[in-house]
Coordinates of C-alpha atoms and ligand atoms in Angstrom, one line a residue:
Chain A
M1 CA 5.1 12.8 -24.5
E2 CA 5.4 15.7 -22.1
K3 CA 6.9 13.3 -19.6
S4 CA 9.5 11.8 -21.8
E5 CA 10.7 15.3 -22.9
A6 CA 11.1 16.4 -19.4
V7 CA 12.9 13.2 -18.4
A8 CA 15.5 13.8 -21.1
S9 CA 16.6 16.9 -19.3
V10 CA 17.2 15.0 -16.1
P11 CA 20.6 13.4 -16.6
L12 CA 20.2 10.8 -13.8
Q13 CA 17.5 8.6 -15.4
P14 CA 17.8 8.3 -19.1
D15 CA 17.0 4.6 -19.3
L16 CA 13.9 4.7 -17.2
V17 CA 11.8 5.9 -20.1
K18 CA 13.2 3.5 -22.6
D19 CA 12.4 0.7 -20.2
R20 CA 8.8 1.9 -19.9
V21 CA 8.3 2.1 -23.6
S22 CA 9.7 -1.3 -24.5
T23 CA 7.8 -3.1 -21.7
S24 CA 4.5 -1.7 -22.9
F25 CA 5.3 -3.0 -26.4
K26 CA 6.2 -6.4 -25.1
R27 CA 3.2 -6.5 -22.9
K28 CA 0.8 -5.9 -25.8
S29 CA 2.3 -8.6 -28.1
K30 CA 2.4 -11.0 -25.1
R31 CA -1.3 -10.4 -24.5
N32 CA -2.2 -11.3 -28.1
T33 CA -0.2 -14.5 -28.2
R34 CA -1.7 -15.5 -24.9
F35 CA -5.2 -14.9 -26.3
I36 CA -4.5 -17.0 -29.3
S37 CA -2.8 -19.8 -27.5
G38 CA -5.7 -19.9 -25.1
L39 CA -8.1 -20.6 -28.0
I40 CA -6.3 -23.6 -29.4
L41 CA -7.6 -26.2 -27.0
P42 CA -11.3 -25.2 -27.0
I43 CA -11.4 -25.1 -30.8
V44 CA -9.8 -28.6 -31.0
V45 CA -12.3 -29.9 -28.5
V46 CA -15.3 -28.5 -30.3
I47 CA -14.2 -29.9 -33.6
L48 CA -13.7 -33.4 -32.1
W49 CA -17.1 -33.1 -30.4
Q50 CA -18.9 -32.2 -33.6
T51 CA -17.2 -35.1 -35.4
V52 CA -18.1 -37.6 -32.8
S53 CA -21.7 -36.5 -32.8
S54 CA -22.0 -36.3 -36.6
L55 CA -20.7 -39.9 -36.9
G56 CA -23.4 -40.9 -34.5
W57 CA -21.1 -42.4 -31.9
V58 CA -23.2 -41.0 -29.0
T59 CA -26.9 -40.4 -28.8
K60 CA -28.1 -36.8 -28.7
I61 CA -29.7 -37.4 -25.4
V62 CA -26.3 -38.0 -23.8
L63 CA -24.4 -35.5 -25.8
P64 CA -26.0 -33.3 -28.4
S65 CA -23.7 -31.9 -31.0
P66 CA -22.4 -28.3 -30.8
L67 CA -24.5 -27.4 -33.8
A68 CA -27.7 -28.7 -32.1
I69 CA -26.9 -26.7 -29.0
I70 CA -26.4 -23.5 -31.1
L71 CA -29.8 -24.2 -32.8
A72 CA -31.5 -24.7 -29.5
A73 CA -30.0 -21.5 -28.2
K74 CA -31.1 -19.6 -31.3
E75 CA -34.7 -20.9 -30.8
L76 CA -34.6 -19.9 -27.1
I77 CA -33.4 -16.5 -27.9
L78 CA -35.9 -15.9 -30.7
S79 CA -38.9 -17.1 -28.6
G80 CA -37.7 -14.8 -25.7
V81 CA -37.7 -17.7 -23.3
L82 CA -34.0 -17.4 -22.6
F83 CA -34.1 -13.7 -21.7
T84 CA -37.2 -13.9 -19.6
N85 CA -35.5 -16.6 -17.5
L86 CA -32.1 -14.9 -17.5
K87 CA -33.7 -11.7 -16.3
I88 CA -35.3 -13.5 -13.4
S89 CA -32.0 -15.3 -12.5
L90 CA -30.1 -12.1 -12.7
V91 CA -32.5 -10.2 -10.5
R92 CA -32.2 -12.9 -7.8
A93 CA -28.4 -12.9 -8.0
V94 CA -28.1 -9.1 -7.9
F95 CA -30.5 -8.8 -4.9
G96 CA -28.8 -11.6 -3.0
F97 CA -25.3 -10.3 -3.8
I98 CA -26.2 -6.7 -2.8
I99 CA -27.6 -7.9 0.5
G100 CA -24.9 -10.4 1.4
G101 CA -21.9 -8.6 -0.2
G102 CA -23.0 -5.2 1.2
L103 CA -23.4 -6.7 4.7
G104 CA -20.0 -8.4 4.4
L105 CA -18.3 -5.2 3.3
A106 CA -20.0 -3.2 6.1
L107 CA -19.3 -5.8 8.9
G108 CA -15.8 -6.5 7.6
S109 CA -14.9 -2.7 7.7
F110 CA -16.5 -2.4 11.2
V111 CA -14.7 -5.3 12.6
G112 CA -11.5 -4.4 10.9
L113 CA -11.5 -0.8 12.2
S114 CA -12.3 -1.5 15.8
S115 CA -10.7 -4.3 17.8
R116 CA -13.5 -4.1 20.3
S117 CA -16.1 -5.1 17.7
E118 CA -13.6 -7.8 16.5
K119 CA -13.6 -9.4 19.9
L120 CA -17.4 -9.2 20.0
L121 CA -18.3 -10.4 16.5
D122 CA -15.5 -12.2 14.8
P123 CA -15.4 -15.5 16.8
S124 CA -19.1 -16.1 16.1
L125 CA -18.8 -15.2 12.5
Q126 CA -15.8 -17.4 12.0
M127 CA -17.7 -20.3 13.5
L128 CA -20.6 -19.8 11.1
R129 CA -18.1 -19.6 8.3
T130 CA -17.0 -23.2 8.7
I131 CA -20.5 -24.4 7.8
P132 CA -20.7 -24.9 4.0
H133 CA -23.5 -22.5 3.2
L134 CA -25.2 -24.8 0.7
A135 CA -25.7 -27.2 3.5
I136 CA -28.1 -24.8 5.1
S137 CA -30.3 -24.7 2.0
P138 CA -32.8 -27.5 3.2
L139 CA -33.3 -25.4 6.4
F140 CA -34.0 -22.3 4.3
I141 CA -36.5 -24.2 2.3
L142 CA -38.2 -25.4 5.5
W143 CA -38.3 -21.9 6.8
F144 CA -39.1 -19.9 3.7
G145 CA -40.5 -22.4 1.2
I146 CA -39.1 -22.6 -2.3
G147 CA -40.1 -19.0 -3.1
E148 CA -37.9 -16.0 -3.7
E149 CA -36.9 -15.5 -0.1
S150 CA -35.0 -18.7 0.4
K151 CA -33.2 -18.3 -2.9
V152 CA -32.1 -14.7 -2.3
L153 CA -31.1 -15.5 1.3
L154 CA -29.0 -18.4 0.2
I155 CA -27.2 -16.2 -2.4
A156 CA -26.7 -13.5 0.2
L157 CA -25.2 -16.1 2.6
G158 CA -22.8 -17.2 -0.1
A159 CA -21.8 -13.7 -0.9
F160 CA -21.4 -12.6 2.6
F161 CA -18.3 -14.4 3.9
P162 CA -15.7 -13.8 1.1
L163 CA -16.3 -10.0 1.3
Y164 CA -16.4 -10.0 5.1
V165 CA -13.2 -12.0 5.5
N166 CA -11.2 -10.1 2.9
T167 CA -12.3 -6.6 3.9
F168 CA -11.3 -7.4 7.4
L169 CA -7.9 -8.8 6.3
G170 CA -7.3 -5.9 4.0
I171 CA -7.8 -3.3 6.7
R172 CA -5.6 -5.2 9.1
R173 CA -2.9 -5.3 6.5
V174 CA -2.4 -1.6 6.5
D175 CA 1.3 -0.9 7.1
A176 CA 2.1 0.4 10.5
K177 CA 4.9 2.4 9.0
L178 CA 2.6 4.3 6.7
F179 CA 0.3 4.8 9.7
A180 CA 3.1 6.6 11.5
V181 CA 3.5 8.8 8.4
S182 CA -0.2 9.7 8.5
Q183 CA 0.3 10.7 12.2
V184 CA 3.4 12.9 11.4
L185 CA 1.4 14.6 8.6
E186 CA -1.6 15.0 10.9
F187 CA -4.2 13.3 8.7
S188 CA -7.8 13.7 9.8
K189 CA -9.8 10.6 10.4
F190 CA -11.4 11.0 7.1
K191 CA -8.1 11.5 5.2
Q192 CA -6.7 8.5 7.0
L193 CA -9.6 6.4 5.6
K194 CA -9.4 7.9 2.2
L195 CA -5.6 8.1 1.6
L196 CA -4.4 5.2 3.7
I197 CA -6.9 2.5 4.8
I198 CA -9.2 2.2 1.8
P199 CA -6.4 2.1 -0.8
A200 CA -4.3 -0.3 1.3
A201 CA -7.3 -2.6 1.7
L202 CA -8.5 -2.3 -1.9
P203 CA -6.6 -5.3 -3.3
N204 CA -8.2 -7.6 -0.7
I205 CA -11.6 -6.0 -1.0
L206 CA -11.6 -6.6 -4.8
L207 CA -10.5 -10.1 -4.3
G208 CA -13.3 -10.5 -1.8
L209 CA -15.7 -9.0 -4.4
R210 CA -14.6 -11.6 -7.0
L211 CA -15.0 -14.5 -4.7
S212 CA -18.3 -13.1 -3.5
L213 CA -19.7 -12.9 -7.0
G214 CA -18.6 -16.4 -7.7
A215 CA -20.2 -17.7 -4.5
A216 CA -23.4 -15.8 -5.3
W217 CA -23.5 -17.3 -8.8
L218 CA -22.9 -20.8 -7.4
S219 CA -25.6 -20.4 -4.8
L220 CA -28.0 -19.2 -7.5
V221 CA -27.5 -22.3 -9.6
V222 CA -28.0 -24.6 -6.6
A223 CA -31.0 -22.7 -5.4
E224 CA -32.7 -22.8 -8.8
L225 CA -31.9 -26.4 -9.4
M226 CA -33.4 -27.4 -6.1
G227 CA -36.8 -26.3 -7.3
S228 CA -38.1 -23.2 -9.0
T229 CA -40.8 -22.0 -11.4
A230 CA -38.7 -19.6 -13.4
G231 CA -35.1 -18.8 -14.1
I232 CA -32.3 -20.4 -16.1
G233 CA -32.1 -23.2 -13.5
Y234 CA -35.8 -23.9 -14.0
M235 CA -35.4 -23.9 -17.8
M236 CA -32.7 -26.6 -17.4
L237 CA -34.8 -28.6 -15.0
D238 CA -37.8 -28.4 -17.3
A239 CA -35.6 -29.5 -20.3
R240 CA -34.2 -32.4 -18.4
Q241 CA -37.7 -33.8 -17.8
F242 CA -38.3 -33.9 -21.6
S243 CA -34.7 -35.1 -22.3
N244 CA -33.9 -31.9 -24.2
T245 CA -30.2 -32.2 -23.4
D246 CA -29.3 -29.4 -25.8
I247 CA -31.3 -26.9 -23.7
V248 CA -29.5 -28.2 -20.5
F249 CA -26.3 -27.4 -22.3
V250 CA -27.5 -23.9 -23.3
G251 CA -28.2 -23.3 -19.6
I252 CA -24.8 -24.4 -18.5
I253 CA -23.2 -22.2 -21.1
I254 CA -25.3 -19.2 -20.0
F255 CA -24.2 -19.7 -16.4
A256 CA -20.6 -19.9 -17.6
I257 CA -20.8 -16.8 -19.8
V258 CA -22.4 -14.6 -17.1
G259 CA -20.0 -15.9 -14.5
K260 CA -17.1 -15.1 -16.7
L261 CA -18.4 -11.7 -17.6
T262 CA -18.8 -10.6 -14.0
D263 CA -15.4 -12.0 -13.2
S264 CA -13.9 -10.0 -16.1
L265 CA -15.6 -6.9 -14.9
V266 CA -14.0 -7.1 -11.5
K267 CA -10.6 -7.9 -13.1
W268 CA -11.0 -4.8 -15.2
I269 CA -11.7 -2.7 -12.1
E270 CA -8.7 -4.3 -10.5
K271 CA -6.5 -3.5 -13.4
H272 CA -7.5 0.2 -13.4
S273 CA -7.7 0.9 -9.7
L274 CA -4.6 -1.1 -8.8
K275 CA -2.2 0.1 -11.4
W276 CA 0.1 1.4 -8.7
Q277 CA 0.8 -2.1 -7.5
D278 CA 4.3 -3.5 -8.2
T279 CA 3.8 -7.2 -8.4
Y280 CA 5.3 -10.1 -10.3
K281 CA 3.4 -10.6 -13.6
G282 CA 5.0 -13.7 -14.9
Chain B
M1 CA 12.9 26.9 17.8
E2 CA 15.0 25.9 20.8
I3 CA 14.9 22.2 21.6
K4 CA 15.4 20.8 25.1
V5 CA 15.7 17.1 25.4
E6 CA 15.8 15.6 28.9
I7 CA 15.5 11.8 28.8
K8 CA 16.1 10.1 32.1
E9 CA 15.5 6.7 30.8
K10 CA 14.0 4.9 27.9
A11 CA 13.5 1.1 28.0
F12 CA 11.9 -1.5 25.8
M13 CA 10.4 -4.8 27.0
K14 CA 12.1 -7.8 25.6
D15 CA 11.1 -11.3 26.6
Q16 CA 9.3 -9.8 29.6
K17 CA 12.5 -8.1 30.6
S18 CA 13.1 -4.4 30.4
V19 CA 16.1 -3.5 28.3
Q20 CA 17.4 0.0 28.8
V21 CA 18.0 1.7 25.5
L22 CA 18.6 5.4 26.4
D23 CA 20.1 6.6 29.6
D24 CA 20.3 10.2 30.9
I25 CA 20.3 12.2 27.8
H26 CA 20.4 16.0 28.2
L27 CA 20.7 18.0 25.0
T28 CA 19.9 21.6 24.2
F29 CA 19.8 22.8 20.5
N30 CA 19.5 26.3 19.4
S31 CA 17.1 27.5 16.7
G32 CA 18.6 27.1 13.3
D33 CA 21.2 24.5 14.4
F34 CA 22.0 21.7 12.0
I35 CA 22.5 18.8 14.4
T36 CA 24.0 15.6 13.2
V37 CA 23.9 12.5 15.4
I38 CA 26.3 9.6 14.9
G39 CA 26.7 6.4 16.9
P40 CA 27.1 2.7 16.4
S41 CA 24.2 0.6 15.1
G42 CA 21.7 -0.1 17.8
C43 CA 22.8 2.7 20.2
G44 CA 19.3 4.2 20.1
K45 CA 19.6 7.0 17.5
S46 CA 16.3 6.2 15.9
T47 CA 14.6 5.8 19.3
L48 CA 15.9 9.3 20.3
L49 CA 14.6 10.8 17.1
K50 CA 11.2 9.2 17.5
I51 CA 11.0 10.6 21.0
I52 CA 11.8 14.1 19.8
A53 CA 9.1 13.7 17.0
G54 CA 6.5 12.6 19.5
L55 CA 6.1 9.2 17.8
D56 CA 7.2 7.5 21.0
V57 CA 6.0 8.9 24.3
D58 CA 6.6 5.9 26.5
Y59 CA 9.8 7.1 28.4
E60 CA 10.8 9.0 31.4
G61 CA 11.7 12.6 30.8
S62 CA 10.5 15.4 28.5
V63 CA 11.1 17.1 25.2
V64 CA 10.3 20.8 24.8
I65 CA 10.3 22.5 21.5
G66 CA 10.0 26.3 21.8
S67 CA 7.7 26.6 24.8
N68 CA 5.6 23.4 24.1
E69 CA 6.2 20.0 25.5
V70 CA 6.1 17.3 22.8
K71 CA 3.2 14.9 23.4
K72 CA 2.4 13.7 19.9
P73 CA 3.5 14.0 16.3
S74 CA 2.6 17.1 14.4
I75 CA 3.4 18.8 11.1
D76 CA 5.7 21.4 12.6
K77 CA 8.0 18.5 13.4
G78 CA 8.8 17.1 10.0
F79 CA 10.1 13.5 9.9
I80 CA 12.0 11.8 7.2
F81 CA 12.2 8.1 7.7
Q82 CA 15.1 5.8 6.9
E83 CA 13.0 4.3 4.1
H84 CA 11.0 6.7 2.0
R85 CA 7.5 5.5 3.2
L86 CA 5.6 6.9 0.2
F87 CA 2.0 5.9 -0.4
P88 CA 2.3 3.4 -3.3
W89 CA -1.2 4.3 -4.6
L90 CA -0.5 8.0 -4.9
T91 CA 1.6 9.7 -7.7
V92 CA 4.6 11.8 -6.9
E93 CA 2.6 15.0 -6.7
Q94 CA -0.2 13.4 -4.7
N95 CA 2.4 12.0 -2.3
I96 CA 3.9 15.4 -1.7
A97 CA 0.5 17.0 -1.2
A98 CA -1.0 14.0 0.7
N99 CA -3.8 15.3 2.8
L100 CA -3.5 18.9 1.5
P101 CA -5.7 20.0 -1.5
L102 CA -3.6 19.9 -4.6
K103 CA -6.5 21.7 -6.4
K104 CA -5.8 24.9 -4.6
P105 CA -3.7 27.1 -6.9
E106 CA -1.3 28.3 -4.1
L107 CA -0.6 24.8 -3.0
R108 CA -0.2 23.6 -6.6
E109 CA 2.4 26.3 -7.0
Q110 CA 4.3 25.3 -3.9
V111 CA 4.3 21.7 -4.9
N112 CA 5.7 22.6 -8.3
Q113 CA 8.4 24.6 -6.7
L114 CA 9.4 21.8 -4.5
I115 CA 9.4 19.3 -7.4
N116 CA 11.9 21.7 -9.0
I117 CA 14.0 21.9 -6.0
V118 CA 14.3 18.1 -5.6
R119 CA 14.7 17.8 -9.4
L120 CA 11.8 15.5 -10.1
N121 CA 10.3 17.4 -13.1
G122 CA 8.7 15.0 -15.5
F123 CA 7.8 12.5 -12.8
E124 CA 4.9 14.4 -11.2
K125 CA 2.4 11.7 -12.3
A126 CA 4.7 8.7 -11.7
Y127 CA 3.9 6.1 -9.1
P128 CA 6.5 5.2 -6.4
K129 CA 7.1 1.8 -8.1
E130 CA 8.5 3.7 -11.1
L131 CA 11.0 5.6 -9.0
S132 CA 14.5 4.7 -7.9
G133 CA 15.4 4.8 -4.3
G134 CA 17.0 8.2 -4.5
M135 CA 14.0 9.7 -6.3
S136 CA 11.7 8.3 -3.7
Q137 CA 13.7 9.8 -0.9
R138 CA 13.6 13.1 -2.7
V139 CA 9.8 12.9 -2.8
A140 CA 9.7 12.2 0.9
I141 CA 11.9 15.3 1.5
A142 CA 9.6 17.4 -0.6
R143 CA 6.6 16.1 1.3
A144 CA 8.2 17.1 4.6
L145 CA 9.3 20.5 3.3
L146 CA 5.8 21.4 2.0
R147 CA 4.6 21.6 5.6
E148 CA 7.3 24.1 6.4
P149 CA 8.2 22.5 9.6
K150 CA 10.0 24.4 12.4
V151 CA 12.1 21.3 13.0
L152 CA 13.1 18.7 10.5
L153 CA 14.1 15.3 11.8
L154 CA 15.9 12.9 9.5
D155 CA 16.7 9.3 10.3
E156 CA 19.6 8.2 8.1
P157 CA 17.8 9.6 5.1
F158 CA 20.5 8.9 2.6
G159 CA 21.7 5.6 4.0
A160 CA 20.4 3.5 1.1
L161 CA 21.7 5.8 -1.7
D162 CA 24.7 5.7 -4.0
A163 CA 27.5 8.2 -3.2
F164 CA 26.6 10.4 -6.2
T165 CA 22.9 10.8 -5.3
R166 CA 23.8 11.2 -1.6
Q167 CA 26.1 14.1 -2.2
H168 CA 23.5 15.8 -4.4
L169 CA 20.8 15.5 -1.7
Q170 CA 23.2 16.6 1.0
D171 CA 23.7 19.8 -1.0
V172 CA 20.0 20.2 -1.6
L173 CA 19.5 19.9 2.2
I174 CA 22.1 22.5 3.0
D175 CA 20.6 24.9 0.5
I176 CA 17.2 24.4 2.1
W177 CA 18.6 24.9 5.5
L178 CA 20.5 28.0 4.6
E179 CA 17.4 29.5 3.0
T180 CA 14.8 28.5 5.6
K181 CA 16.9 28.2 8.8
T182 CA 14.8 25.3 9.8
T183 CA 16.3 23.5 12.7
M184 CA 17.6 20.1 11.4
I185 CA 18.4 17.0 13.4
L186 CA 19.9 14.3 11.2
V187 CA 20.9 10.8 12.2
T188 CA 23.7 9.1 10.3
H189 CA 26.3 6.4 10.7
D190 CA 28.6 8.2 8.3
V191 CA 31.2 10.4 10.0
D192 CA 31.9 12.2 6.8
E193 CA 28.3 13.1 6.4
S194 CA 28.0 14.3 10.0
V195 CA 30.9 16.7 9.5
Y196 CA 29.8 17.9 6.1
L197 CA 26.3 18.9 7.2
G198 CA 26.4 19.6 10.9
T199 CA 27.0 22.7 12.9
K200 CA 27.1 20.4 15.9
V201 CA 27.9 16.7 15.9
V202 CA 26.4 14.6 18.7
V203 CA 28.5 11.4 19.2
M204 CA 26.6 8.6 20.9
K205 CA 27.8 5.5 22.6
S206 CA 25.8 2.3 23.1
K207 CA 24.6 -0.1 25.8
P208 CA 22.8 1.9 27.1
G209 CA 22.6 4.8 24.6
K210 CA 24.3 7.9 26.0
V211 CA 25.7 11.1 24.7
G212 CA 29.5 10.8 24.4
H213 CA 30.5 14.2 23.0
V214 CA 28.9 17.2 21.4
I215 CA 31.4 18.6 19.0
P216 CA 30.8 22.0 17.4
I217 CA 31.9 22.2 13.7
E218 CA 32.8 25.8 12.9
L219 CA 33.6 25.4 9.2
P220 CA 31.7 27.8 6.9
F221 CA 29.3 26.7 4.2
P222 CA 29.6 25.6 1.5
R223 CA 32.1 23.0 2.8
Q224 CA 34.7 21.3 0.7
R225 CA 35.4 17.6 1.5
T226 CA 38.8 17.9 0.0
D227 CA 39.9 20.9 2.1
Q228 CA 42.6 20.2 4.6
T229 CA 40.7 21.8 7.5
F230 CA 37.7 19.6 6.7
Q231 CA 39.9 16.5 6.8
E232 CA 41.3 17.6 10.1
V233 CA 37.9 18.2 11.7
R234 CA 36.7 14.9 10.3
N235 CA 39.6 13.0 11.8
H236 CA 39.0 14.7 15.1
V237 CA 35.4 13.5 15.1
L238 CA 36.4 10.1 13.9
K239 CA 38.9 9.8 16.8
H240 CA 36.2 10.5 19.4
F241 CA 33.8 8.2 17.6
E242 CA 36.3 5.3 17.6
Q243 CA 37.3 5.9 21.1
L244 CA 33.7 5.7 22.4
D245 CA 33.0 2.7 20.2
Q246 CA 35.9 0.9 21.7
Y247 CA 34.8 1.6 25.2
S248 CA 31.3 0.4 24.6
A249 CA 32.6 -2.7 22.9
V250 CA 34.6 -3.4 26.0
E251 CA 31.7 -2.7 28.4
G252 CA 29.3 -4.7 26.3
Ligands
LIG301 N1 10.0 -1.4 19.1 C1 11.0 -1.9 19.7 N2 10.9 -3.0 20.6 C2 11.9 -3.5 21.3 N3 13.2 -3.1 21.2 C3 13.4 -2.1 20.3 C4 12.4 -1.5 19.6 N4 12.9 -0.5 18.8 C5 14.2 -0.5 19.0 N5 14.5 -1.4 20.0 C6 15.9 -1.7 20.5 O1 16.4 -0.5 20.9 C7 17.8 -0.4 20.6 C8 18.0 0.9 19.8 O2 17.3 0.8 18.6 P1 17.4 2.0 17.5 O3 16.6 1.6 16.4 O4 17.1 3.3 18.2 O5 18.9 1.9 17.1 P2 19.7 2.8 16.0 O6 20.8 3.5 16.8 O7 18.8 3.7 15.3 O8 20.4 1.7 15.1 P3 20.7 1.8 13.6 O9 21.9 2.6 13.4 O10 21.0 0.3 13.2 O11 19.5 2.3 12.9 C9 18.1 -1.7 19.8 O12 18.8 -2.5 20.6 C10 16.8 -2.3 19.4 O13 16.9 -3.7 19.5
LIG302 MG1 18.0 3.6 13.2

């Protein structure tokens, strides 16, 4: 309110405020319609699926009905099995992500800030990057067995490269023109980092974070399905052995939900920390 | 601050060949001068300004401001770039304060005053993407002024603006100069602007960049563009400018 009043006294820019108000209205209604139109397809699919199952066109071992899956989920929740396993999976993912992502962020910053360390480290790291990290999993199992270490390390490896590459890229994308400004204004090294390099690199770092979380999650699924004695992946393996396809579906859905939630969290951080960005929004 | 510019030669490497951009430039400005520099595009005006600012030290010669030789950029040599170069992630007031603590009451007060001077009240919390070109350039001016530089260097600061905003900012600049007596060096390609603002107009010619004339403008402030004497002085400068431009066109 304060802003728009003050603006009115500046004769040069009367339509700027009007613009801002009307776009915020538009944006809100646009978001609602997008949400609703995004729901149409899934609802239709679920209805069709339930019909096909109820009519008995497919056996429940191949494709249990949505209702059966919900009942299975309910049972798993009530017995506590779901949460025990979910907790174990989450702990693995978080540990692996912190180790791999943290290392990626640290090394990416290091290599980005000094061209000497770039020459020393980047060629080797880029070479390792070309190996699909899941291809290393047999090796990890040979070295560390199917215990926690091999799982956490596989997740860490998956989380490392997206953050490493994007942090490095982000730092190198700092505009040389703004760098000249920081020299003219005599920024200290610390202020240069805080006011110039980190904010300029942030869009890339957050992208790296999202990709890293995705990779960590994928690695978790693979690691657990390769063999484990607890976790959501184990729950699914176990269910498969007894042809409890509904529980397999519950596992898939849990993986999807947690993956989506973490992705939304980063998106939310992006939206709030990058509101200065002026980009095409469709 | 007296400014002594002695550039024997400035060259850039282009396709492994050295191309001379500035040649034998000797200029002395007095403290409190308002110098305007005009010249054809590519004659080395920006290069000259960057050398004075200490942003470019790869040349033969020296620049002395006061009693110190310029070796690197510093806050007592304010620089306003052709484009505003604001930090897109900082709001207007954060951009003005930049590395200085906005939390300190004295600084807060100064920033508010400057926002008043450049008429940006109400936009303190806006991000650069929400500003027009003229508003952004005003923020850049406020950012430079907050540091109270002894010398303010401006590289075609109003080039991208419409005539109305440009005239307003020219008057703002004159007011600030009259009040603070900061030595100003302003590059422009607009003869009108050079005469309206300058106490001395440096006319450059190109290939390589040299000083053609230094023309003192003795008109009192505030100046009137429509005055007959203003028009006469302007035509005088324009004549020199066109003459030099012709020569350099022939030589090149
Ligand atoms: N970094 C650079 N590397 C190579 N050549 C350069 C560089 N900067 C400028 N030049 C050359 O130096 C010459 C002078 O450039 P400068 O930017 O100083 O011109 P200017 O007078 O400011 O032109 P304008 O009025 O168009 O801004 C040009 O021929 C340009 O090609
Ligand atoms: Mg220029």
